[in-house]
XYZ file of C-alpha atoms in Angstrom:
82
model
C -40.744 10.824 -58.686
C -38.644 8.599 -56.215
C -36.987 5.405 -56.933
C -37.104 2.828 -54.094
C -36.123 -0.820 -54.936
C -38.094 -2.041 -57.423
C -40.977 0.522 -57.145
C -41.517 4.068 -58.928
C -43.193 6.677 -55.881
C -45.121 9.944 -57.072
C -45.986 12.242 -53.919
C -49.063 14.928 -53.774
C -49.025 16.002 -50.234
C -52.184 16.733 -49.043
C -53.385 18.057 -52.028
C -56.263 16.384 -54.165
C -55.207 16.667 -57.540
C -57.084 15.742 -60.436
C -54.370 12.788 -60.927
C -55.082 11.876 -58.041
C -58.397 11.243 -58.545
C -57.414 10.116 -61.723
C -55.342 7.098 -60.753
C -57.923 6.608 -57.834
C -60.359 5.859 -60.478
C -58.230 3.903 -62.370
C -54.680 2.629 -61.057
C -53.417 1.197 -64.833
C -51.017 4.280 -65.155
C -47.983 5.200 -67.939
C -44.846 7.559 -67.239
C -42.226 8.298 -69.459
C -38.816 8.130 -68.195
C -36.156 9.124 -70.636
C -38.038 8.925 -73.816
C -39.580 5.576 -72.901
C -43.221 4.796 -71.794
C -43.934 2.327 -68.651
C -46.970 0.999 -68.266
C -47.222 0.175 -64.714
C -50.228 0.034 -61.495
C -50.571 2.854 -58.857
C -51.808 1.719 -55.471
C -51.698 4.678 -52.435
C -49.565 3.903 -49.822
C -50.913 3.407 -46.269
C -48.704 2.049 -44.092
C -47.059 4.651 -42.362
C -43.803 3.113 -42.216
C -43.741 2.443 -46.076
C -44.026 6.387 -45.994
C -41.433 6.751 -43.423
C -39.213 4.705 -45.727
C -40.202 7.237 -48.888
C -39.803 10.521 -46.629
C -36.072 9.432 -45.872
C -35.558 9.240 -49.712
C -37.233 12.287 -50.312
C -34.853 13.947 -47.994
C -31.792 12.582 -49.845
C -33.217 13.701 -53.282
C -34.346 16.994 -52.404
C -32.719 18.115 -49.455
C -35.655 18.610 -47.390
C -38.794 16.558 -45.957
C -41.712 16.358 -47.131
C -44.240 18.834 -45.460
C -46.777 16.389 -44.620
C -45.381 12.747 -43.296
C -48.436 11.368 -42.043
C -49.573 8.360 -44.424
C -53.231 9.059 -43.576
C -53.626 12.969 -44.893
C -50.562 12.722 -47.776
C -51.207 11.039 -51.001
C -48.389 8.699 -51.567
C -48.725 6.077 -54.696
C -46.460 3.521 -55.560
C -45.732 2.454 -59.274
C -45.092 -0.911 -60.048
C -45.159 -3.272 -62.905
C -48.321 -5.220 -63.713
């Protein structure tokens, strides 16, 4: 999970995971951060400069990119409040 602004981002790559589908199917998601539960909306991110934006972040949290930057082929969601 990255923290941008005001927005939560969870990253799959190019991989198809079953919560992926999931929150395809249905966006209304809930994460726990420290002991608390969010309820919040997931909504994949397209624009390829919002993903530019998350990669750079990624970077500084992990100390490497992600493998797949291209906004098209990587499942990228953004968490926010609803």
């Amino acid at each position: 999970v990255i923290a941008m602004g005001e927005h939560l981002y969870v990253h799959a790559g190019a991989n198809r995971s079953e919560w992926v589908e999931n929150m395809e199917k249905d966006p209304n998601v809930r994460i726990r951060v420290d002991g608390s539960i969010y309820e919040l909306t997931a909504s994949r991110v397209g624009a390829q400069e919002e993903f530019d934006r998350f990669s750079d972040a990624y970077e500084r949290k992990y100390g490497r990119r992600p493998r797949n930057e291209n906004a098209a082929e990587a499942y990228l969601f953004r968490l926010a409040a609803r």
